[in-house]
Amino acid sequence: MSIQTDFQDRIEENELLNCMRCGFCLPACPTYIETQNEVHSPRGRIALMKAVRDGEIETYEQVEESLNVCLGCRACEPACPAGVNYGHMLEEALAIFNEHHQPSMKEKAARRTAFNHLFKNQKRMEQATSLLSFYQKSGLQKTTRKLGFMKLFPKHMQQMERVLPKMSKRKREPEAHFPAVGGVKATVAMFRGCLMDTLFRETNRSTIQLLNEAGCDVVVPDTQGCCGALHGHSGEKSGATDLAKKNIEAFESVDCDYIITNAGGCGAFLHDYDHLLQDDDEWSERAKAFVSKIVDFTTALVDLDFTEKSLNIENHRVTYQDSCHLRNVMGVSQAPRQLIHAVSGAHFIEMKKADHCCGSAGIYNLTQPEMSMQILDHKMESMMETNATTIITTNPGCLLQMRLGIEREGLTDSVRAVHLADYLLEALNHQ
């Protein structure tokens, strides 16, 4: 089957035609802002997809390049007056090209290792992060830096190595119940994720404690796995589908009011499971039931009146960087800000273009480092205008990217980046 035939079968012409070419998406698109090139705009990419579908393009190199340069931030969707589902078309197009792509042996091995063996298996994720822990605690990290070994890598990767989080000593808990403090207002199930459950395990624990304080009984199903976002954004649709089914099944065993997420990228992909499985007769209704319960932790805390608690912190200036997918897909932008405003001592300064992508976008900063760093540098210019000493985010990729930006600007002694859950727990426990 040809690429054109797959585009005709799997990408609806009506959806492509919904794009009116009005240009409202252009000011919202980071790659268009950086390049001023229509090829790297949402309407340009949609035009390329339609040209492939209509057989007007015979060689696809430019199309693939355009799609690969896209961050997938989906900022174009809330800006679009016609309601074009750009993100769904992008992921389907990437999947089609990936299925027809003939990778090199090196690329094939890298994809198999990452998507089939690592992210699909939480035990292997644990093993990988154990290696990182050994690297940090054994003295190997200091030796590596002292010998200048990291200088063999590109500058941005040297900087990324310096901002990797310190590994938690806390072991992952199996399926467990964490009881509410005081009266029970709701029973929730926690989606722990793969990176959040390894690199950012303490943030997961912070989230659970906040939910407990808000009156939630929290259950953490042990059979859940990676959300599949990295698979979906990289054209690995079958892997994403397998993970979606595994997670739906895991949470069906829990009687809960909500399924809570604390990572914008994960939450958005979980939120789209009903689209991912829409053509599967066995799973489509189960996916809809699952999606109906997905709630970001910030929304849950605001709904449960967490803002009325005594939250205090030493006086400082704070700003907030939106998670693209939390804002653009899940529609959550005010709840995080409400929670920050509830902290006494936190002087909130809105960052210019806080809703624009920071350039992380999953593994984008590895696959498209030049564009990613260009976007990050502009983001840091906006951050520094606020004179904030704390940058708050709600997504692990954003958190690492902002820490990378702090490192690149030489601000590590004066500015920190922190997940909102950790920040709120700090404010809650502050004496």
PDB file of C-alpha atoms in Angstrom, residues 311-320 336-337 339-351 383 385-392 416 423 427:
ATOM      1  CA  LEU A 311       0.012  27.972  52.273  1.00  0.00           C
ATOM      2  CA  ASN A 312       3.074  30.048  53.123  1.00  0.00           C
ATOM      3  CA  ILE A 313       6.529  30.526  51.696  1.00  0.00           C
ATOM      4  CA  GLU A 314       9.316  33.077  52.083  1.00  0.00           C
ATOM      5  CA  ASN A 315       8.788  36.200  49.989  1.00  0.00           C
ATOM      6  CA  HIS A 316      10.009  35.750  46.443  1.00  0.00           C
ATOM      7  CA  ARG A 317       9.028  36.373  42.827  1.00  0.00           C
ATOM      8  CA  VAL A 318       7.549  33.435  40.927  1.00  0.00           C
ATOM      9  CA  THR A 319       6.420  32.846  37.362  1.00  0.00           C
ATOM     10  CA  TYR A 320       4.687  29.981  35.592  1.00  0.00           C
ATOM     11  CA  PRO A 336      -2.280  26.243  38.330  1.00  0.00           C
ATOM     12  CA  ARG A 337      -2.294  30.027  38.573  1.00  0.00           C
ATOM     13  CA  LEU A 339      -2.962  27.606  43.322  1.00  0.00           C
ATOM     14  CA  ILE A 340       0.149  29.773  43.004  1.00  0.00           C
ATOM     15  CA  HIS A 341      -1.843  32.897  43.936  1.00  0.00           C
ATOM     16  CA  ALA A 342      -3.051  31.090  47.073  1.00  0.00           C
ATOM     17  CA  VAL A 343       0.506  30.869  48.436  1.00  0.00           C
ATOM     18  CA  SER A 344       1.264  33.708  50.848  1.00  0.00           C
ATOM     19  CA  GLY A 345       4.682  35.176  50.108  1.00  0.00           C
ATOM     20  CA  ALA A 346       4.667  34.211  46.434  1.00  0.00           C
ATOM     21  CA  HIS A 347       4.642  37.320  44.252  1.00  0.00           C
ATOM     22  CA  PHE A 348       3.370  36.018  40.919  1.00  0.00           C
ATOM     23  CA  ILE A 349       4.533  37.701  37.710  1.00  0.00           C
ATOM     24  CA  GLU A 350       2.965  36.499  34.478  1.00  0.00           C
ATOM     25  CA  MET A 351       5.616  35.603  31.940  1.00  0.00           C
ATOM     26  CA  MET A 383      11.518  34.635  31.976  1.00  0.00           C
ATOM     27  CA  GLU A 385      12.061  40.020  32.196  1.00  0.00           C
ATOM     28  CA  THR A 386       9.957  38.879  35.174  1.00  0.00           C
ATOM     29  CA  ASN A 387      12.972  38.874  37.554  1.00  0.00           C
ATOM     30  CA  ALA A 388      11.480  35.714  39.054  1.00  0.00           C
ATOM     31  CA  THR A 389      13.626  33.479  41.231  1.00  0.00           C
ATOM     32  CA  THR A 390      11.296  30.467  40.863  1.00  0.00           C
ATOM     33  CA  ILE A 391       9.886  29.045  37.629  1.00  0.00           C
ATOM     34  CA  ILE A 392       6.968  26.663  38.146  1.00  0.00           C
ATOM     35  CA  ARG A 416      15.274  27.456  40.316  1.00  0.00           C
ATOM     36  CA  TYR A 423       6.149  23.828  45.368  1.00  0.00           C
ATOM     37  CA  ALA A 427       4.280  25.904  51.021  1.00  0.00           C
TER      38      ALA A 427
END
